[in-house]
Coordinates of C-alpha atoms and ligand atoms in Angstrom, one line a residue:
M269 CA 10.2 18.9 8.2
R270 CA 9.2 19.2 4.6
I271 CA 6.4 16.9 3.4
A272 CA 5.4 16.6 -0.2
V273 CA 1.6 16.2 -0.7
F274 CA 0.5 14.6 -3.9
A275 CA -3.3 14.3 -3.9
G276 CA -3.8 12.9 -7.4
D277 CA -7.1 11.8 -9.0
G278 CA -10.6 10.9 -8.1
I279 CA -11.1 10.7 -4.3
G280 CA -7.4 11.3 -3.9
P281 CA -7.8 15.1 -3.3
E282 CA -10.8 14.6 -1.0
V283 CA -9.1 12.1 1.3
T284 CA -5.8 13.9 1.3
E285 CA -7.5 17.1 2.3
Q286 CA -8.7 15.5 5.5
A287 CA -5.2 14.0 6.3
V288 CA -3.7 17.4 5.8
R289 CA -6.2 19.0 8.2
V290 CA -5.1 16.4 10.8
L291 CA -1.4 17.1 10.3
E292 CA -2.0 20.8 10.5
K293 CA -4.1 20.4 13.7
L294 CA -1.1 18.8 15.4
D295 CA 0.8 22.1 15.0
L296 CA 4.2 20.4 14.7
P297 CA 7.0 22.9 14.8
G298 CA 8.8 23.3 11.4
L299 CA 6.2 21.3 9.4
E300 CA 6.1 22.5 5.8
L301 CA 3.7 21.0 3.2
V302 CA 4.5 21.3 -0.5
E303 CA 2.1 20.2 -3.1
G304 CA 2.8 18.5 -6.5
D305 CA 0.8 17.2 -9.4
V306 CA 0.6 13.5 -10.1
G307 CA -1.6 11.1 -12.2
G308 CA -4.3 12.0 -14.6
A309 CA -4.4 15.5 -13.1
A310 CA -0.7 16.0 -13.9
Y311 CA -1.2 14.5 -17.4
Y312 CA -3.9 17.0 -18.3
K313 CA -1.9 19.9 -16.9
H314 CA 1.7 19.0 -17.9
G315 CA 1.4 16.2 -20.4
H316 CA 2.9 13.6 -18.1
P317 CA 1.6 11.7 -15.0
L318 CA 4.9 12.3 -13.1
P319 CA 6.3 15.6 -14.2
A320 CA 10.0 16.4 -13.5
E321 CA 8.9 19.2 -11.2
T322 CA 6.9 16.7 -9.1
L323 CA 10.0 14.4 -8.8
D324 CA 12.0 17.5 -7.7
V325 CA 9.5 18.3 -5.0
A326 CA 9.6 14.6 -3.8
R327 CA 13.4 14.7 -3.7
S328 CA 13.4 18.0 -1.7
A329 CA 11.1 16.5 1.0
Q330 CA 11.6 14.0 3.8
A331 CA 8.5 12.1 3.0
I332 CA 5.5 12.0 0.6
L333 CA 1.8 11.9 1.5
F334 CA 0.1 10.4 -1.5
G335 CA -3.6 10.2 -2.3
A336 CA -4.5 8.1 -5.3
V337 CA -4.0 8.1 -9.0
G338 CA -6.2 6.6 -11.8
D339 CA -8.6 8.1 -14.3
F340 CA -10.5 5.9 -16.7
S341 CA -10.4 8.7 -19.3
C342 CA -6.6 8.0 -19.6
D343 CA -6.9 4.2 -20.1
H344 CA -6.5 4.6 -23.8
L345 CA -3.1 6.3 -23.5
E346 CA 0.2 4.6 -24.1
R347 CA 1.1 2.9 -20.9
H348 CA 4.0 5.3 -20.0
L349 CA 1.5 8.2 -19.9
R350 CA -1.2 6.6 -17.8
P351 CA -1.9 7.9 -14.3
E352 CA -0.7 4.7 -12.5
Q353 CA 2.8 5.4 -13.9
A354 CA 3.0 8.2 -11.3
I355 CA 3.0 5.9 -8.3
L356 CA 5.0 3.2 -10.1
G357 CA 7.6 5.8 -11.1
L358 CA 7.9 7.3 -7.6
R359 CA 8.4 3.9 -6.1
K360 CA 11.1 3.0 -8.6
E361 CA 12.8 6.4 -8.9
L362 CA 13.0 6.9 -5.1
G363 CA 13.9 3.2 -4.3
L364 CA 10.8 2.7 -2.3
F365 CA 11.1 -1.1 -2.2
A366 CA 9.5 -2.0 1.1
N367 CA 5.7 -1.6 1.4
L368 CA 4.2 -2.1 4.8
R369 CA 0.5 -2.7 4.9
P370 CA -0.9 -3.3 8.4
A371 CA -4.4 -4.7 8.9
Q372 CA -6.1 -5.0 12.3
V373 CA -9.7 -5.0 13.4
F374 CA -10.8 -1.8 15.1
A375 CA -12.9 -2.1 18.3
G376 CA -16.5 -1.8 17.3
L377 CA -16.1 -3.0 13.8
E378 CA -16.1 -6.8 14.5
D379 CA -19.6 -7.1 13.2
L380 CA -19.0 -5.0 10.1
T381 CA -16.5 -7.1 8.2
T382 CA -17.5 -9.7 5.7
L383 CA -16.2 -12.4 8.0
R384 CA -17.8 -13.8 11.1
P385 CA -17.0 -11.6 14.1
E386 CA -15.2 -14.3 16.0
V387 CA -12.9 -14.8 13.0
A388 CA -12.4 -11.2 12.1
S389 CA -11.7 -10.1 15.7
K390 CA -8.4 -12.0 15.7
I391 CA -6.8 -10.1 12.8
D392 CA -3.6 -8.2 13.6
L393 CA -1.3 -8.7 10.7
L394 CA 1.3 -6.9 8.6
I395 CA 1.8 -7.5 4.9
V396 CA 5.4 -6.7 3.8
R397 CA 5.2 -6.3 0.1
E398 CA 8.2 -6.0 -2.2
L399 CA 7.6 -2.9 -4.4
N400 CA 10.4 -2.4 -6.9
G401 CA 10.5 -5.7 -8.8
D402 CA 8.5 -8.7 -10.0
V403 CA 6.3 -8.7 -13.1
Y404 CA 5.5 -5.0 -12.4
F405 CA 8.8 -3.8 -13.6
G406 CA 9.9 -6.5 -16.1
E407 CA 9.9 -6.1 -19.8
K408 CA 6.5 -6.2 -21.3
G409 CA 4.9 -5.8 -24.6
M410 CA 2.2 -6.6 -27.2
R411 CA 3.3 -8.6 -30.2
R412 CA 1.8 -10.4 -33.2
L413 CA 2.6 -14.1 -33.4
E414 CA 3.5 -15.7 -36.7
D415 CA 0.0 -17.0 -37.2
G416 CA -1.4 -13.5 -36.7
R417 CA -2.7 -13.8 -33.2
R418 CA -2.0 -10.9 -30.8
Q419 CA -0.1 -11.7 -27.6
G420 CA 0.5 -9.6 -24.5
W421 CA 3.5 -10.5 -22.4
D422 CA 5.1 -9.5 -19.1
M423 CA 8.3 -10.7 -17.7
M424 CA 8.3 -11.8 -14.1
S425 CA 11.7 -12.0 -12.3
Y426 CA 13.4 -11.4 -9.0
A427 CA 17.1 -11.1 -8.5
E428 CA 18.5 -12.5 -5.2
D429 CA 19.5 -9.2 -3.7
E430 CA 16.0 -7.9 -4.3
V431 CA 14.6 -10.8 -2.4
R432 CA 17.2 -10.6 0.4
R433 CA 16.5 -7.0 1.2
I434 CA 12.8 -7.4 1.5
A435 CA 13.2 -10.6 3.5
Q436 CA 15.4 -8.6 5.9
V437 CA 12.5 -6.1 6.3
G438 CA 10.1 -9.0 6.9
F439 CA 12.3 -10.7 9.5
K440 CA 13.1 -7.4 11.3
A441 CA 9.3 -6.6 11.4
A442 CA 8.7 -10.1 12.8
M443 CA 11.3 -9.6 15.5
G444 CA 9.4 -6.4 16.6
R445 CA 6.1 -8.3 16.7
S446 CA 5.4 -11.9 17.6
K447 CA 8.4 -13.5 15.8
K448 CA 6.3 -15.3 13.2
L449 CA 7.0 -14.8 9.5
C450 CA 5.0 -16.4 6.7
S451 CA 6.6 -16.1 3.2
V452 CA 4.0 -16.3 0.4
D453 CA 5.0 -17.5 -3.0
K454 CA 4.1 -19.8 -5.9
A455 CA 7.3 -21.9 -5.8
N456 CA 5.3 -25.0 -7.0
V457 CA 5.0 -23.3 -10.4
L458 CA 7.3 -20.3 -10.8
E459 CA 11.1 -20.1 -10.9
T460 CA 10.8 -16.6 -9.6
S461 CA 9.2 -18.0 -6.5
Q462 CA 11.6 -20.8 -6.2
L463 CA 14.5 -18.3 -5.9
W464 CA 12.3 -16.2 -3.6
R465 CA 11.9 -19.2 -1.3
D466 CA 15.6 -20.3 -1.4
V467 CA 16.7 -16.8 -0.5
V468 CA 14.2 -16.3 2.3
I469 CA 15.4 -19.6 3.8
E470 CA 19.0 -18.3 3.6
V471 CA 18.1 -15.0 5.3
A472 CA 16.3 -17.0 8.0
K473 CA 19.6 -18.2 9.4
E474 CA 20.3 -14.7 10.6
Y475 CA 17.1 -14.7 12.6
P476 CA 17.0 -18.0 14.5
E477 CA 14.3 -16.6 16.9
V478 CA 11.8 -16.1 14.1
E479 CA 9.5 -19.0 13.2
L480 CA 9.4 -19.0 9.4
T481 CA 6.7 -20.7 7.4
H482 CA 6.0 -20.8 3.6
M483 CA 2.6 -20.8 2.0
Y484 CA 1.5 -20.8 -1.7
V485 CA -0.4 -17.7 -2.6
D486 CA -3.6 -19.5 -3.5
N487 CA -3.7 -21.2 -0.1
A488 CA -2.8 -17.9 1.5
A489 CA -5.8 -16.2 -0.1
M490 CA -8.0 -19.0 1.2
Q491 CA -6.4 -19.0 4.7
L492 CA -6.8 -15.2 4.9
V493 CA -10.6 -15.6 5.0
K494 CA -10.7 -18.9 6.8
N495 CA -8.4 -18.1 9.7
P496 CA -6.7 -14.7 9.4
G497 CA -5.7 -14.8 13.0
Q498 CA -3.0 -17.3 12.2
F499 CA -0.9 -14.6 10.4
D500 CA 1.4 -12.1 12.0
V501 CA 3.9 -10.9 9.4
I502 CA 3.5 -11.9 5.8
V503 CA 6.4 -11.2 3.3
T504 CA 5.6 -11.5 -0.3
G505 CA 6.3 -10.2 -3.8
N506 CA 4.9 -7.2 -5.6
L507 CA 1.9 -8.8 -7.4
F508 CA 0.8 -11.2 -4.6
G509 CA 1.1 -8.4 -2.0
D510 CA -1.1 -6.2 -4.1
I511 CA -3.8 -8.7 -4.3
L512 CA -3.6 -10.1 -0.7
S513 CA -3.7 -6.6 0.8
D514 CA -6.9 -5.6 -0.9
Q515 CA -8.3 -8.9 0.4
A516 CA -7.0 -8.2 3.9
S517 CA -8.8 -4.8 3.9
M518 CA -12.2 -6.5 3.5
C519 CA -11.3 -8.9 6.3
V520 CA -11.1 -5.9 8.6
G521 CA -14.1 -4.1 7.2
S522 CA -13.2 -1.8 4.4
I523 CA -10.5 -0.8 2.0
G524 CA -11.1 2.7 3.3
L525 CA -9.3 1.8 6.5
L526 CA -5.9 0.4 5.2
A527 CA -2.9 2.6 5.3
S528 CA 0.6 1.9 3.9
A529 CA 4.2 3.0 4.1
S530 CA 6.5 2.5 1.1
L531 CA 10.1 2.8 2.4
A532 CA 13.5 3.2 1.0
E533 CA 16.7 2.4 2.8
G534 CA 16.8 4.9 5.7
T535 CA 13.9 7.0 6.8
Y536 CA 12.6 8.3 3.4
G537 CA 9.1 7.1 2.6
L538 CA 5.9 7.5 0.7
Y539 CA 2.6 7.1 2.6
E540 CA -0.7 6.3 0.9
P541 CA -4.0 4.5 1.4
I542 CA -3.9 1.1 -0.3
H543 CA -7.1 2.0 -2.2
G544 CA -7.3 3.7 -5.5
S545 CA -9.0 6.8 -6.9
A546 CA -12.5 5.2 -6.6
P547 CA -14.0 6.9 -9.7
D548 CA -17.5 5.5 -8.8
I549 CA -17.7 7.7 -5.7
A550 CA -15.3 10.6 -6.6
G551 CA -16.5 14.1 -6.1
K552 CA -19.4 13.1 -4.0
G553 CA -17.9 13.5 -0.5
L554 CA -18.5 9.9 0.3
A555 CA -15.0 8.5 0.5
N556 CA -13.6 7.3 3.8
P557 CA -10.5 9.4 4.6
M558 CA -9.3 7.2 7.4
A559 CA -6.8 5.1 5.4
T560 CA -5.1 8.4 4.3
I561 CA -5.2 9.8 7.8
L562 CA -3.7 6.6 9.2
S563 CA -1.0 6.9 6.4
A564 CA -0.2 10.3 7.7
A565 CA 0.3 8.7 11.1
M566 CA 2.7 6.1 9.6
L567 CA 4.6 9.0 8.0
L568 CA 5.1 10.7 11.3
R569 CA 6.3 7.5 12.9
H570 CA 8.6 6.1 10.1
S571 CA 10.0 9.2 8.4
L572 CA 9.9 11.9 11.1
G573 CA 10.4 9.8 14.3
L574 CA 7.3 11.4 15.9
E575 CA 5.9 8.3 17.6
A576 CA 3.7 10.2 20.1
A577 CA 2.0 12.3 17.4
A578 CA 1.5 9.1 15.3
A579 CA -0.1 7.3 18.2
R580 CA -2.4 10.3 18.8
I581 CA -3.8 10.2 15.3
E582 CA -4.3 6.4 15.5
A583 CA -6.1 6.8 18.8
A584 CA -8.3 9.5 17.4
V585 CA -9.3 7.3 14.4
A586 CA -10.0 4.3 16.7
K587 CA -12.1 6.5 19.0
T588 CA -14.1 7.9 16.0
L589 CA -14.9 4.4 14.9
A590 CA -15.7 3.2 18.5
D591 CA -18.1 6.2 18.8
G592 CA -20.0 4.8 15.8
I593 CA -19.0 7.4 13.2
K594 CA -18.7 5.5 10.0
G595 CA -18.7 6.1 6.3
G596 CA -20.9 4.4 3.7
D597 CA -18.1 1.8 3.2
L598 CA -18.8 0.6 6.7
G599 CA -22.6 0.9 6.4
G600 CA -22.7 4.3 8.1
T601 CA -23.8 7.7 6.9
A602 CA -20.8 10.0 7.6
G603 CA -19.3 11.8 4.7
T604 CA -15.6 12.5 4.0
R605 CA -15.5 15.9 5.8
E606 CA -17.7 14.8 8.6
I607 CA -15.2 11.9 9.3
G608 CA -12.4 14.4 9.1
D609 CA -14.2 16.7 11.6
A610 CA -14.8 13.8 14.0
V611 CA -11.1 12.7 14.0
L612 CA -10.0 16.4 14.5
E613 CA -12.4 16.7 17.5
R614 CA -10.9 13.6 19.1
L615 CA -7.4 14.7 18.5
Ligands
NAD174 P1 -10.4 1.4 -5.9 O1 -9.6 1.0 -4.7 O2 -10.2 2.8 -6.4 O3 -11.9 1.2 -5.7 C1 -12.4 -0.1 -5.4 C2 -13.8 0.0 -4.7 O4 -13.5 0.4 -3.3 C3 -14.7 1.0 -5.3 O5 -16.0 0.5 -5.2 C4 -14.5 2.2 -4.4 O6 -15.6 3.1 -4.4 C5 -14.2 1.6 -3.1 N1 -13.3 2.5 -2.3 C6 -12.0 2.7 -2.5 N2 -11.5 3.5 -1.6 C7 -12.6 3.9 -0.8 C8 -12.7 4.8 0.3 N3 -11.6 5.5 0.8 N4 -13.9 5.0 0.9 C9 -15.0 4.3 0.4 N5 -14.9 3.4 -0.6 C10 -13.7 3.2 -1.2 O7 -10.0 0.3 -7.1 P2 -10.4 0.3 -8.6 O8 -11.8 0.7 -8.8 O9 -10.0 -1.0 -9.1 O10 -9.4 1.3 -9.3 C11 -9.8 2.7 -9.6 C12 -8.6 3.4 -10.1 O11 -7.6 3.6 -9.1 C13 -7.9 2.7 -11.3 O12 -7.5 3.7 -12.2 C14 -6.7 2.1 -10.6 O13 -5.6 1.9 -11.4 C15 -6.4 3.1 -9.5 N6 -5.6 2.6 -8.3 C16 -4.7 3.5 -7.8 C17 -4.0 3.2 -6.6 C18 -3.0 4.1 -6.1 O14 -3.0 5.3 -6.5 N7 -2.1 3.7 -5.3 C19 -4.4 2.0 -6.0 C20 -5.4 1.1 -6.5 C21 -6.0 1.5 -7.7
IPM175 C1 -1.7 -0.3 -5.1 C2 -2.2 -0.1 -6.5 C3 -1.1 0.0 -7.5 C4 -0.3 -1.3 -7.5 C5 -1.4 0.4 -9.0 C6 -2.3 1.6 -9.0 C7 -0.2 0.6 -9.8 O1 -3.1 -1.1 -6.9 O2 -0.9 0.6 -4.7 O3 -2.0 -1.3 -4.5 O4 -0.7 -2.2 -8.3 O5 0.7 -1.4 -6.8
MN176 MN1 -3.6 -2.4 -5.2

């Protein structure tokens, strides 16, 4: 059981350290953790945000635990050298096309979200975000128009097989939950979305038990704060899923709580919090490590088949919150390590 641990930049190393402590505490037979450099940290050390050695480590492992990448001191670099290319490169190189981002309200946090408690308490949803296509991976560039104006451009596209395989993941997830799937697109404006919608409707024929609905992304953003309890599984493209999942995190209290799994065909996966490197609080011991700890739980479940161990971690995090131990992101005073300690005690 070889796990690659890529901590990255900013709060990445701080939150990853706590998740590693949790994994080690479980004392799983045969568990081996191997580190690798990614992001700005890798750029400053090796001249590239995703060095070949790191990719080799990733390929030699069964799964990756990932912290975060992003360093404003690298924002002037050519795009292919920027820290974010590490996570984008891993997703593409390793075929991690299915991104699962669950969001549910923890007991005791109902009053701490930015929604009214009676609205927030109903949230239990899963965003299934496509991760290998869309405007993220299309051709892009900066050019000069004939009249001298600069123009930036990015090509948005989905091929039908790309939509079909993520739709399958969405329908399967819905079958394992309450059999409701909402596909989010912008088919009223974008051809990319029209194809998305057509293909999702085709795939729906294979899942007659699932109730499929479609929603435009602008309405979905509104409904997510108006009545998030109406959603169960949401399936959407790369860009819309990125935005809606940050929004969903605040609906349940904090971005420091949302974990994610990025899966390839089979059991290989990368697991990371949905948040970034949070440069504004990095190095201060203030980051909430729960999203990363919960990502480690998803890793045990999806890539190693260790359901019981995963459930133990999730229960320990839930108990920590129910006991009132909260980071600054939730209006509490506990620091990163203190939260890690509290979760370990409850394990
Ligand atoms: P961010 O998610 O890093 O931070 C947004 C806000 O949330 C900040 O105020 C931050 O302090 C807070 N926050 C985030 N995680 C937290 C935690 N665990 N505990 C407490 N507070 C937390 O987003 P950003 O500021 O837009 O981006 C910062 C950098 O991170 C950028 O370089 C961006 O590209 C990168 N980024 C990387 C990933 C990734 O590695 N997968 C994801 C998102 C953003
Ligand atoms: C995320 C992040 C990434 C994304 C960035 C860092 C490339 O925001 O994982 O949500 O946009 O996918
Ligand atoms: Mn994001």
